[in-house]
Amino acid sequence: MKAFSVFLFVLFILTGCSQNEDQVITSQPSKIRFLSTSKATYEESKSDTFSIKLVLDKPSKKDEVVELVFKGTASLGQDFQLITPSPLTIKAGETSTLIKFKINKDANAENALENCIITLKPLNGTLVVDNNSSIEFEIVETPAKSIIGFEFKTLDIEESSEVKVRLKIDKPLTEDVTILLENQTENQYYRQNANSMYCVMPAGKTETTVSLNLMDYRPTKGRNLFYNLKIKSIDNDKIDIDIEKQAIAIRAIDANQGLLLTIEWEGIADIDYYEIIDKQGSRSDWEYTHKGSVSVQNLQEDGLYYLKFKASKPLNKKIPITIIAQNNTTVPTSTVGKYKFDFKDTNDSLALKIYKQGLNYTIIPRDVVIVPPVGIG
């Protein structure tokens, strides 16, 4: 009986020890670590979104809170964004969680490569950090793009068949760049001196020229003398278009003055008004003038026109008038003729007849004495 009592006492002690050992094992805190410690690299230009996984060696019986500590040359909020709140909570019974990030496009010029090191800081005493307690990722900054645009936003020039405008780029590229241009002008006589609206910026160069034909052989007297050229697109992601100089507005001064008339007269009356009418009597052009030069322009259609003078007051006698006519639509300027006649009727619509054929003008005189150079046309 005594031996049996000793056996029960020993068994009781062993059982108690076993229970104490179980209590020690179950009270060990959970360990947290990064699932992987391999370093990843992300491009700033792609605005990547990515996740990093945290794991526990065993589930915890309560919620665990972990703070994320960031170090390195990449700045939180500027270079990257933390989507998952920090501190983060791992729910009781769970063995893993994800930390989500987003790479930001940073407008500031910085180092070509930036890094971020994340370490874990448990805020509960029931959680400890395992060996894989930190992880690093890198951000490759987007290279600064080259900027391209026209040299000028506006340009005033003389009409010409060979006008060159420059396109400039602030940093040269190692490959040729094809630029698609767009003509935004209604004047059909102005165009690019090429078979297409493309031009090329050669590799290694910082400028190229576009050749334009801005010659309107009509005497247009200030009408339709604008040419607007715009960079439509560039198929190269290394280049941005300068919005301020994406287009150039060119104002061309009319090189064709039409039929230039130098008018001289005698007497006290001023002939200060004239007009051009066509054979139907429609007014095509008119202008105030005193003794001097006037130009007959804006006659777009071929045909017969009449030059009609008006005096400033009724005339009591005939006024001798001399007209020297020069054709300014060709280079060099050609003299059409010199004409003298007496003018009296203030509504005389047959003071001079003008026949227009293409760029040439012919004067058909009435009561005109022709003086050298002899001949018309």
mmCIF file of C-alpha atoms in Angstrom:
data_model
loop_
_atom_site.group_PDB
_atom_site.id
_atom_site.type_symbol
_atom_site.label_atom_id
_atom_site.label_comp_id
_atom_site.label_asym_id
_atom_site.label_seq_id
_atom_site.Cartn_x
_atom_site.Cartn_y
_atom_site.Cartn_z
ATOM 1 C CA MET A 1 0.000 0.000 0.000
ATOM 2 C CA LYS A 2 2.850 2.304 0.821
ATOM 3 C CA ALA A 3 4.492 1.519 -2.512
ATOM 4 C CA PHE A 4 1.242 2.396 -4.347
ATOM 5 C CA SER A 5 1.065 5.761 -2.569
ATOM 6 C CA VAL A 6 4.602 6.587 -3.616
ATOM 7 C CA PHE A 7 3.694 5.730 -7.223
ATOM 8 C CA LEU A 8 0.719 8.098 -7.188
ATOM 9 C CA PHE A 9 2.846 10.896 -5.754
ATOM 10 C CA VAL A 10 5.482 10.495 -8.468
ATOM 11 C CA LEU A 11 2.778 10.352 -11.166
ATOM 12 C CA PHE A 12 1.233 13.559 -9.806
ATOM 13 C CA ILE A 13 4.558 15.371 -9.953
ATOM 14 C CA LEU A 14 5.263 14.212 -13.531
ATOM 15 C CA THR A 15 1.789 15.252 -14.676
ATOM 16 C CA GLY A 16 2.199 18.686 -13.141
ATOM 17 C CA CYS A 17 5.535 19.127 -14.892
ATOM 18 C CA SER A 18 4.018 18.170 -18.214
ATOM 19 C CA GLN A 19 1.247 20.748 -17.805
ATOM 20 C CA ASN A 20 3.778 23.451 -16.923
ATOM 21 C CA GLU A 21 5.766 22.620 -20.063
ATOM 22 C CA ASP A 22 2.603 23.000 -22.220
ATOM 23 C CA GLN A 23 1.888 26.354 -20.621
ATOM 24 C CA VAL A 24 5.400 27.604 -21.446
ATOM 25 C CA ILE A 25 5.077 26.520 -25.102
ATOM 26 C CA THR A 26 1.680 28.131 -25.720
ATOM 27 C CA SER A 27 2.739 31.422 -24.126
ATOM 28 C CA GLN A 28 5.561 31.998 -26.682
ATOM 29 C CA PRO A 29 4.792 35.188 -28.772
ATOM 30 C CA SER A 30 4.168 34.957 -32.519
ATOM 31 C CA LYS A 31 7.019 35.924 -34.817
ATOM 32 C CA ILE A 32 6.529 38.246 -37.764
ATOM 33 C CA ARG A 33 8.744 38.650 -40.819
ATOM 34 C CA PHE A 34 8.726 39.632 -44.488
ATOM 35 C CA LEU A 35 7.938 36.677 -46.698
ATOM 36 C CA SER A 36 10.718 37.638 -49.105
ATOM 37 C CA THR A 37 13.726 39.909 -48.716
ATOM 38 C CA SER A 38 14.688 40.120 -52.383
ATOM 39 C CA LYS A 39 15.154 43.692 -53.632
ATOM 40 C CA ALA A 40 12.819 44.930 -56.373
ATOM 41 C CA THR A 41 13.206 47.941 -58.705
ATOM 42 C CA TYR A 42 10.292 50.026 -60.001
ATOM 43 C CA GLU A 43 10.149 52.724 -62.679
ATOM 44 C CA GLU A 44 8.804 56.107 -61.696
ATOM 45 C CA SER A 45 7.235 56.666 -65.121
ATOM 46 C CA LYS A 46 4.963 53.624 -64.840
ATOM 47 C CA SER A 47 3.386 54.611 -61.507
ATOM 48 C CA ASP A 48 3.582 50.973 -60.402
ATOM 49 C CA THR A 49 1.358 49.613 -57.635
ATOM 50 C CA PHE A 50 2.858 46.698 -55.733
ATOM 51 C CA SER A 51 2.476 44.707 -52.488
ATOM 52 C CA ILE A 52 4.839 43.295 -49.873
ATOM 53 C CA LYS A 53 3.689 40.308 -47.806
ATOM 54 C CA LEU A 54 4.109 39.884 -44.045
ATOM 55 C CA VAL A 55 3.749 36.447 -42.403
ATOM 56 C CA LEU A 56 3.460 35.107 -38.841
ATOM 57 C CA ASP A 57 4.895 31.791 -37.794
ATOM 58 C CA LYS A 58 1.605 31.064 -36.035
ATOM 59 C CA PRO A 59 -1.694 32.846 -35.497
ATOM 60 C CA SER A 60 -2.023 35.145 -32.531
ATOM 61 C CA LYS A 61 -4.923 34.979 -30.112
ATOM 62 C CA LYS A 62 -5.482 38.732 -30.392
ATOM 63 C CA ASP A 63 -5.040 41.543 -32.919
ATOM 64 C CA GLU A 64 -1.420 42.503 -33.445
ATOM 65 C CA VAL A 65 -0.308 46.035 -34.396
ATOM 66 C CA VAL A 66 2.895 46.708 -36.338
ATOM 67 C CA GLU A 67 4.445 50.049 -37.254
ATOM 68 C CA LEU A 68 6.386 50.434 -40.511
ATOM 69 C CA VAL A 69 9.609 52.417 -40.337
ATOM 70 C CA PHE A 70 10.958 53.913 -43.615
ATOM 71 C CA LYS A 71 14.538 54.901 -44.323
ATOM 72 C CA GLY A 72 16.501 55.630 -47.506
ATOM 73 C CA THR A 73 16.736 58.304 -50.202
ATOM 74 C CA ALA A 74 13.167 57.826 -51.482
ATOM 75 C CA SER A 75 10.641 59.988 -49.638
ATOM 76 C CA LEU A 76 7.261 58.742 -48.454
ATOM 77 C CA GLY A 77 4.516 60.864 -49.994
ATOM 78 C CA GLN A 78 6.788 62.307 -52.671
ATOM 79 C CA ASP A 79 8.453 59.333 -54.343
ATOM 80 C CA PHE A 80 6.039 56.645 -53.218
ATOM 81 C CA GLN A 81 2.687 56.384 -51.505
ATOM 82 C CA LEU A 82 1.683 53.968 -48.727
ATOM 83 C CA ILE A 83 -1.809 52.691 -49.477
ATOM 84 C CA THR A 84 -2.064 50.400 -46.447
ATOM 85 C CA PRO A 85 -2.400 52.413 -43.213
ATOM 86 C CA SER A 86 0.506 52.378 -40.786
ATOM 87 C CA PRO A 87 0.501 51.134 -38.094
ATOM 88 C CA LEU A 88 -1.204 48.113 -39.626
ATOM 89 C CA THR A 89 -3.294 45.543 -37.790
ATOM 90 C CA ILE A 90 -3.091 41.783 -38.176
ATOM 91 C CA LYS A 91 -6.357 40.254 -37.050
ATOM 92 C CA ALA A 92 -6.406 37.515 -34.432
ATOM 93 C CA GLY A 93 -6.158 34.075 -36.023
ATOM 94 C CA GLU A 94 -4.552 35.381 -39.253
ATOM 95 C CA THR A 95 -1.056 34.422 -40.330
ATOM 96 C CA SER A 96 -0.366 36.954 -43.141
ATOM 97 C CA THR A 97 -1.174 40.426 -44.470
ATOM 98 C CA LEU A 98 -0.214 42.682 -47.404
ATOM 99 C CA ILE A 99 1.352 46.133 -47.417
ATOM 100 C CA LYS A 100 0.354 48.042 -50.581
ATOM 101 C CA PHE A 101 2.412 50.814 -52.214
ATOM 102 C CA LYS A 102 2.193 53.074 -55.266
ATOM 103 C CA ILE A 103 5.129 54.723 -57.051
ATOM 104 C CA ASN A 104 4.589 58.448 -57.698
ATOM 105 C CA LYS A 105 5.640 60.381 -60.768
ATOM 106 C CA ASP A 106 7.958 62.952 -59.278
ATOM 107 C CA ALA A 107 8.372 66.230 -61.162
ATOM 108 C CA ASN A 108 11.521 67.144 -59.229
ATOM 109 C CA ALA A 109 14.893 66.299 -60.703
ATOM 110 C CA GLU A 110 16.639 63.894 -58.341
ATOM 111 C CA ASN A 111 19.173 61.105 -58.374
ATOM 112 C CA ALA A 112 18.706 58.498 -61.058
ATOM 113 C CA LEU A 113 18.167 55.747 -58.459
ATOM 114 C CA GLU A 114 16.499 56.072 -55.046
ATOM 115 C CA ASN A 115 15.898 53.405 -52.411
ATOM 116 C CA CYS A 116 13.601 52.690 -49.485
ATOM 117 C CA ILE A 117 14.314 50.321 -46.569
ATOM 118 C CA ILE A 118 11.297 49.153 -44.551
ATOM 119 C CA THR A 119 11.688 47.715 -41.057
ATOM 120 C CA LEU A 120 9.041 46.342 -38.718
ATOM 121 C CA LYS A 121 8.323 47.669 -35.244
ATOM 122 C CA PRO A 122 5.729 45.625 -33.281
ATOM 123 C CA LEU A 123 3.658 47.711 -30.899
ATOM 124 C CA ASN A 124 2.421 44.722 -28.846
ATOM 125 C CA GLY A 125 4.578 42.757 -26.448
ATOM 126 C CA THR A 126 3.035 39.510 -27.726
ATOM 127 C CA LEU A 127 4.678 39.900 -31.161
ATOM 128 C CA VAL A 128 8.369 39.727 -32.016
ATOM 129 C CA VAL A 129 10.314 40.278 -35.233
ATOM 130 C CA ASP A 130 11.883 37.277 -36.914
ATOM 131 C CA ASN A 131 15.127 37.290 -38.918
ATOM 132 C CA ASN A 132 13.606 38.785 -42.109
ATOM 133 C CA SER A 133 12.786 42.053 -40.369
ATOM 134 C CA SER A 134 13.582 44.466 -43.220
ATOM 135 C CA ILE A 135 13.160 44.735 -46.974
ATOM 136 C CA GLU A 136 14.425 47.191 -49.608
ATOM 137 C CA PHE A 137 13.060 48.400 -52.926
ATOM 138 C CA GLU A 138 14.439 50.893 -55.450
ATOM 139 C CA ILE A 139 12.879 53.537 -57.692
ATOM 140 C CA VAL A 140 14.391 54.420 -61.059
ATOM 141 C CA GLU A 141 13.585 58.055 -61.796
ATOM 142 C CA THR A 142 12.003 58.894 -65.139
ATOM 143 C CA PRO A 143 14.640 60.522 -67.338
ATOM 144 C CA ALA A 144 13.864 64.186 -68.055
ATOM 145 C CA LYS A 145 12.296 64.502 -71.500
ATOM 146 C CA SER A 146 13.586 66.723 -74.256
ATOM 147 C CA ILE A 147 11.402 69.715 -75.123
ATOM 148 C CA ILE A 148 10.754 70.670 -78.731
ATOM 149 C CA GLY A 149 9.059 73.689 -80.288
ATOM 150 C CA PHE A 150 9.348 76.394 -82.919
ATOM 151 C CA GLU A 151 12.016 79.051 -82.490
ATOM 152 C CA PHE A 152 9.369 81.804 -82.520
ATOM 153 C CA LYS A 153 5.663 81.969 -81.777
ATOM 154 C CA THR A 154 5.065 84.689 -84.377
ATOM 155 C CA LEU A 155 6.977 85.822 -87.445
ATOM 156 C CA ASP A 156 6.544 88.752 -89.845
ATOM 157 C CA ILE A 157 8.152 88.289 -93.258
ATOM 158 C CA GLU A 158 7.967 89.351 -96.886
ATOM 159 C CA GLU A 159 6.129 86.939 -99.142
ATOM 160 C CA SER A 160 8.598 84.471 -100.601
ATOM 161 C CA SER A 161 8.698 81.041 -102.184
ATOM 162 C CA GLU A 162 11.524 79.987 -99.848
ATOM 163 C CA VAL A 163 10.806 80.727 -96.186
ATOM 164 C CA LYS A 164 12.590 78.712 -93.509
ATOM 165 C CA VAL A 165 11.380 78.360 -89.922
ATOM 166 C CA ARG A 166 13.319 76.567 -87.211
ATOM 167 C CA LEU A 167 12.269 73.803 -84.853
ATOM 168 C CA LYS A 168 14.469 73.524 -81.758
ATOM 169 C CA ILE A 169 15.006 70.845 -79.126
ATOM 170 C CA ASP A 170 16.706 71.587 -75.795
ATOM 171 C CA LYS A 171 18.564 68.264 -75.601
ATOM 172 C CA PRO A 172 19.630 66.201 -78.625
ATOM 173 C CA LEU A 173 18.625 62.561 -78.940
ATOM 174 C CA THR A 174 20.685 59.656 -80.201
ATOM 175 C CA GLU A 175 18.143 58.808 -82.912
ATOM 176 C CA ASP A 176 16.340 60.697 -85.661
ATOM 177 C CA VAL A 177 12.975 62.114 -84.588
ATOM 178 C CA THR A 178 10.092 62.405 -87.047
ATOM 179 C CA ILE A 179 7.740 65.333 -86.411
ATOM 180 C CA LEU A 180 4.229 65.478 -87.857
ATOM 181 C CA LEU A 181 3.160 69.014 -88.736
ATOM 182 C CA GLU A 182 -0.286 70.426 -89.371
ATOM 183 C CA ASN A 183 -1.209 73.348 -91.615
ATOM 184 C CA GLN A 184 -3.964 75.452 -90.057
ATOM 185 C CA THR A 185 -4.247 78.022 -92.843
ATOM 186 C CA GLU A 186 -7.046 78.445 -95.351
ATOM 187 C CA ASN A 187 -4.829 80.121 -97.929
ATOM 188 C CA GLN A 188 -4.307 77.348 -100.460
ATOM 189 C CA TYR A 189 -1.355 79.142 -102.067
ATOM 190 C CA TYR A 190 0.822 78.779 -98.945
ATOM 191 C CA ARG A 191 2.277 75.347 -98.310
ATOM 192 C CA GLN A 192 5.272 73.379 -97.112
ATOM 193 C CA ASN A 193 8.036 72.746 -99.639
ATOM 194 C CA ALA A 194 7.756 68.960 -99.307
ATOM 195 C CA ASN A 195 5.573 66.093 -100.369
ATOM 196 C CA SER A 196 4.274 65.592 -96.852
ATOM 197 C CA MET A 197 3.776 67.432 -93.581
ATOM 198 C CA TYR A 198 6.638 65.579 -91.909
ATOM 199 C CA CYS A 199 10.069 66.861 -90.967
ATOM 200 C CA VAL A 200 12.986 65.169 -89.223
ATOM 201 C CA MET A 201 15.158 66.266 -86.314
ATOM 202 C CA PRO A 202 18.485 64.505 -87.023
ATOM 203 C CA ALA A 203 20.160 62.507 -84.267
ATOM 204 C CA GLY A 204 22.559 64.599 -82.224
ATOM 205 C CA LYS A 205 21.180 67.911 -83.542
ATOM 206 C CA THR A 206 19.324 70.595 -81.592
ATOM 207 C CA GLU A 207 17.503 72.234 -84.498
ATOM 208 C CA THR A 208 16.071 71.605 -87.936
ATOM 209 C CA THR A 209 14.372 73.811 -90.511
ATOM 210 C CA VAL A 210 11.060 73.573 -92.309
ATOM 211 C CA SER A 211 10.956 75.089 -95.784
ATOM 212 C CA LEU A 212 7.739 76.906 -96.721
ATOM 213 C CA ASN A 213 6.423 78.375 -99.936
ATOM 214 C CA LEU A 214 4.652 81.527 -98.798
ATOM 215 C CA MET A 215 4.181 83.184 -102.157
ATOM 216 C CA ASP A 216 0.690 84.153 -103.197
ATOM 217 C CA TYR A 217 1.023 85.486 -106.724
ATOM 218 C CA ARG A 218 -2.322 87.199 -106.553
ATOM 219 C CA PRO A 219 -2.446 90.852 -105.567
ATOM 220 C CA THR A 220 -4.292 90.234 -102.316
ATOM 221 C CA LYS A 221 -3.827 93.563 -100.506
ATOM 222 C CA GLY A 222 -3.511 92.137 -97.025
ATOM 223 C CA ARG A 223 -6.054 89.355 -97.385
ATOM 224 C CA ASN A 224 -5.252 85.681 -96.653
ATOM 225 C CA LEU A 225 -1.658 86.509 -95.823
ATOM 226 C CA PHE A 226 -1.417 84.365 -92.702
ATOM 227 C CA TYR A 227 0.107 80.929 -92.333
ATOM 228 C CA ASN A 228 -0.182 78.933 -89.112
ATOM 229 C CA LEU A 229 1.949 75.836 -88.711
ATOM 230 C CA LYS A 230 1.566 73.494 -85.742
ATOM 231 C CA ILE A 231 3.359 70.444 -84.346
ATOM 232 C CA LYS A 232 0.601 67.852 -84.448
ATOM 233 C CA SER A 233 2.391 64.890 -82.866
ATOM 234 C CA ILE A 234 5.760 63.221 -82.224
ATOM 235 C CA ASP A 235 5.939 59.448 -81.993
ATOM 236 C CA ASN A 236 8.669 59.398 -79.356
ATOM 237 C CA ASP A 237 8.084 59.099 -75.604
ATOM 238 C CA LYS A 238 11.404 60.829 -74.880
ATOM 239 C CA ILE A 239 10.085 64.169 -76.122
ATOM 240 C CA ASP A 240 7.473 66.620 -74.893
ATOM 241 C CA ILE A 241 6.084 69.425 -77.059
ATOM 242 C CA ASP A 242 6.573 72.961 -75.771
ATOM 243 C CA ILE A 243 2.963 74.146 -75.434
ATOM 244 C CA GLU A 244 4.040 77.794 -75.688
ATOM 245 C CA LYS A 245 5.842 77.195 -78.993
ATOM 246 C CA GLN A 246 3.858 74.307 -80.410
ATOM 247 C CA ALA A 247 2.625 76.541 -83.253
ATOM 248 C CA ILE A 248 3.990 79.452 -85.243
ATOM 249 C CA ALA A 249 1.817 82.213 -86.705
ATOM 250 C CA ILE A 250 3.395 83.796 -89.766
ATOM 251 C CA ARG A 251 2.199 87.070 -91.220
ATOM 252 C CA ALA A 252 3.441 87.568 -94.767
ATOM 253 C CA ILE A 253 3.581 91.045 -96.287
ATOM 254 C CA ASP A 254 2.060 91.014 -99.742
ATOM 255 C CA ALA A 255 4.815 91.126 -102.351
ATOM 256 C CA ASN A 256 2.351 91.757 -105.172
ATOM 257 C CA GLN A 257 0.965 95.264 -105.185
ATOM 258 C CA GLY A 258 -1.105 94.691 -108.273
ATOM 259 C CA LEU A 259 -1.301 97.526 -110.754
ATOM 260 C CA LEU A 260 0.492 100.521 -109.289
ATOM 261 C CA LEU A 261 -0.810 103.831 -110.609
ATOM 262 C CA THR A 262 1.139 107.031 -110.105
ATOM 263 C CA ILE A 263 -1.336 109.842 -110.735
ATOM 264 C CA GLU A 264 -0.551 113.470 -111.412
ATOM 265 C CA TRP A 265 -2.968 116.266 -112.277
ATOM 266 C CA GLU A 266 -3.127 119.983 -112.597
ATOM 267 C CA GLY A 267 -5.589 122.482 -111.236
ATOM 268 C CA ILE A 268 -7.050 123.586 -107.958
ATOM 269 C CA ALA A 269 -9.422 120.655 -107.559
ATOM 270 C CA ASP A 270 -8.402 117.505 -105.705
ATOM 271 C CA ILE A 271 -9.262 114.182 -107.242
ATOM 272 C CA ASP A 272 -9.406 112.466 -103.900
ATOM 273 C CA TYR A 273 -11.514 109.405 -104.522
ATOM 274 C CA TYR A 274 -11.507 106.577 -107.018
ATOM 275 C CA GLU A 275 -13.104 103.187 -107.339
ATOM 276 C CA ILE A 276 -12.790 100.098 -109.504
ATOM 277 C CA ILE A 277 -15.971 98.646 -110.936
ATOM 278 C CA ASP A 278 -16.449 95.603 -113.131
ATOM 279 C CA LYS A 279 -18.489 95.433 -116.299
ATOM 280 C CA GLN A 280 -21.627 94.642 -114.277
ATOM 281 C CA GLY A 281 -21.105 97.816 -112.267
ATOM 282 C CA SER A 282 -20.141 96.037 -109.030
ATOM 283 C CA ARG A 283 -17.542 97.878 -106.980
ATOM 284 C CA SER A 284 -14.361 95.836 -106.493
ATOM 285 C CA ASP A 285 -12.088 98.310 -104.777
ATOM 286 C CA TRP A 286 -12.057 101.914 -103.698
ATOM 287 C CA GLU A 287 -9.707 104.251 -101.974
ATOM 288 C CA TYR A 288 -9.153 107.873 -101.032
ATOM 289 C CA THR A 289 -6.105 109.462 -102.542
ATOM 290 C CA HIS A 290 -4.470 112.770 -103.173
ATOM 291 C CA LYS A 291 -1.740 113.491 -105.622
ATOM 292 C CA GLY A 292 0.543 110.481 -105.529
ATOM 293 C CA SER A 293 0.487 106.711 -105.914
ATOM 294 C CA VAL A 294 -2.369 104.307 -105.530
ATOM 295 C CA SER A 295 -2.542 100.588 -106.255
ATOM 296 C CA VAL A 296 -5.261 98.610 -107.963
ATOM 297 C CA GLN A 297 -5.503 95.347 -106.083
ATOM 298 C CA ASN A 298 -7.980 92.740 -105.032
ATOM 299 C CA LEU A 299 -9.032 92.002 -108.608
ATOM 300 C CA GLN A 300 -9.246 88.241 -108.310
ATOM 301 C CA GLU A 301 -11.123 87.409 -111.481
ATOM 302 C CA ASP A 302 -9.900 87.914 -115.004
ATOM 303 C CA GLY A 303 -11.863 90.411 -117.086
ATOM 304 C CA LEU A 304 -12.534 94.065 -117.778
ATOM 305 C CA TYR A 305 -12.634 96.705 -115.061
ATOM 306 C CA TYR A 306 -13.151 100.451 -115.074
ATOM 307 C CA LEU A 307 -11.193 102.995 -113.115
ATOM 308 C CA LYS A 308 -13.562 105.741 -111.993
ATOM 309 C CA PHE A 309 -12.323 109.032 -110.543
ATOM 310 C CA LYS A 310 -14.272 111.492 -108.459
ATOM 311 C CA ALA A 311 -13.265 115.070 -107.795
ATOM 312 C CA SER A 312 -13.675 116.815 -104.479
ATOM 313 C CA LYS A 313 -15.954 119.436 -106.109
ATOM 314 C CA PRO A 314 -17.610 120.049 -109.479
ATOM 315 C CA LEU A 315 -15.197 120.970 -112.222
ATOM 316 C CA ASN A 316 -15.677 123.958 -114.529
ATOM 317 C CA LYS A 317 -13.003 122.885 -116.948
ATOM 318 C CA LYS A 318 -11.093 119.825 -117.989
ATOM 319 C CA ILE A 319 -8.287 118.729 -115.698
ATOM 320 C CA PRO A 320 -5.185 117.257 -117.353
ATOM 321 C CA ILE A 321 -4.351 113.886 -115.759
ATOM 322 C CA THR A 322 -1.211 111.829 -116.199
ATOM 323 C CA ILE A 323 -1.112 108.177 -115.115
ATOM 324 C CA ILE A 324 1.992 106.029 -115.036
ATOM 325 C CA ALA A 325 0.966 102.377 -114.738
ATOM 326 C CA GLN A 326 3.330 99.701 -113.435
ATOM 327 C CA ASN A 327 2.640 96.006 -113.019
ATOM 328 C CA ASN A 328 3.905 95.010 -109.548
ATOM 329 C CA THR A 329 2.841 91.375 -109.742
ATOM 330 C CA THR A 330 6.044 90.338 -111.462
ATOM 331 C CA VAL A 331 9.680 90.720 -110.565
ATOM 332 C CA PRO A 332 11.180 92.976 -111.748
ATOM 333 C CA THR A 333 8.347 95.489 -111.886
ATOM 334 C CA SER A 334 7.290 96.210 -115.449
ATOM 335 C CA THR A 335 5.906 99.497 -116.731
ATOM 336 C CA VAL A 336 2.637 99.062 -118.517
ATOM 337 C CA GLY A 337 2.473 102.584 -119.933
ATOM 338 C CA LYS A 338 2.142 106.309 -119.355
ATOM 339 C CA TYR A 339 -1.145 107.961 -120.217
ATOM 340 C CA LYS A 340 -2.416 111.546 -120.423
ATOM 341 C CA PHE A 341 -6.000 112.648 -120.801
ATOM 342 C CA ASP A 342 -8.345 115.440 -119.830
ATOM 343 C CA PHE A 343 -10.853 114.671 -117.097
ATOM 344 C CA LYS A 344 -13.981 116.738 -116.480
ATOM 345 C CA ASP A 345 -17.018 114.619 -115.646
ATOM 346 C CA THR A 346 -17.001 113.902 -111.898
ATOM 347 C CA ASN A 347 -18.852 110.637 -112.512
ATOM 348 C CA ASP A 348 -16.788 109.523 -115.468
ATOM 349 C CA SER A 349 -16.602 105.735 -115.236
ATOM 350 C CA LEU A 350 -14.593 105.455 -118.421
ATOM 351 C CA ALA A 351 -11.612 107.386 -117.203
ATOM 352 C CA LEU A 352 -9.531 104.267 -117.754
ATOM 353 C CA LYS A 353 -10.243 100.680 -118.689
ATOM 354 C CA ILE A 354 -8.181 97.893 -117.116
ATOM 355 C CA TYR A 355 -8.054 94.443 -118.596
ATOM 356 C CA LYS A 356 -6.770 91.757 -116.212
ATOM 357 C CA GLN A 357 -5.493 88.459 -117.519
ATOM 358 C CA GLY A 358 -3.730 86.326 -114.897
ATOM 359 C CA LEU A 359 -0.991 88.428 -113.335
ATOM 360 C CA ASN A 360 -0.861 90.887 -116.200
ATOM 361 C CA TYR A 361 -2.780 94.123 -116.643
ATOM 362 C CA THR A 362 -3.481 95.943 -119.857
ATOM 363 C CA ILE A 363 -4.652 99.543 -119.954
ATOM 364 C CA ILE A 364 -7.242 100.376 -122.639
ATOM 365 C CA PRO A 365 -7.160 104.159 -122.944
ATOM 366 C CA ARG A 366 -9.991 106.489 -123.861
ATOM 367 C CA ASP A 367 -9.145 109.917 -125.139
ATOM 368 C CA VAL A 368 -5.582 109.172 -124.206
ATOM 369 C CA VAL A 369 -2.403 110.537 -125.663
ATOM 370 C CA ILE A 370 0.261 107.866 -125.214
ATOM 371 C CA VAL A 371 3.756 109.067 -124.447
ATOM 372 C CA PRO A 372 6.908 106.932 -124.174
ATOM 373 C CA PRO A 373 7.218 104.116 -123.388
ATOM 374 C CA VAL A 374 4.997 103.472 -126.336
ATOM 375 C CA GLY A 375 2.847 100.364 -126.244
ATOM 376 C CA ILE A 376 0.456 98.709 -123.909
ATOM 377 C CA GLY A 377 0.940 95.502 -121.946
#
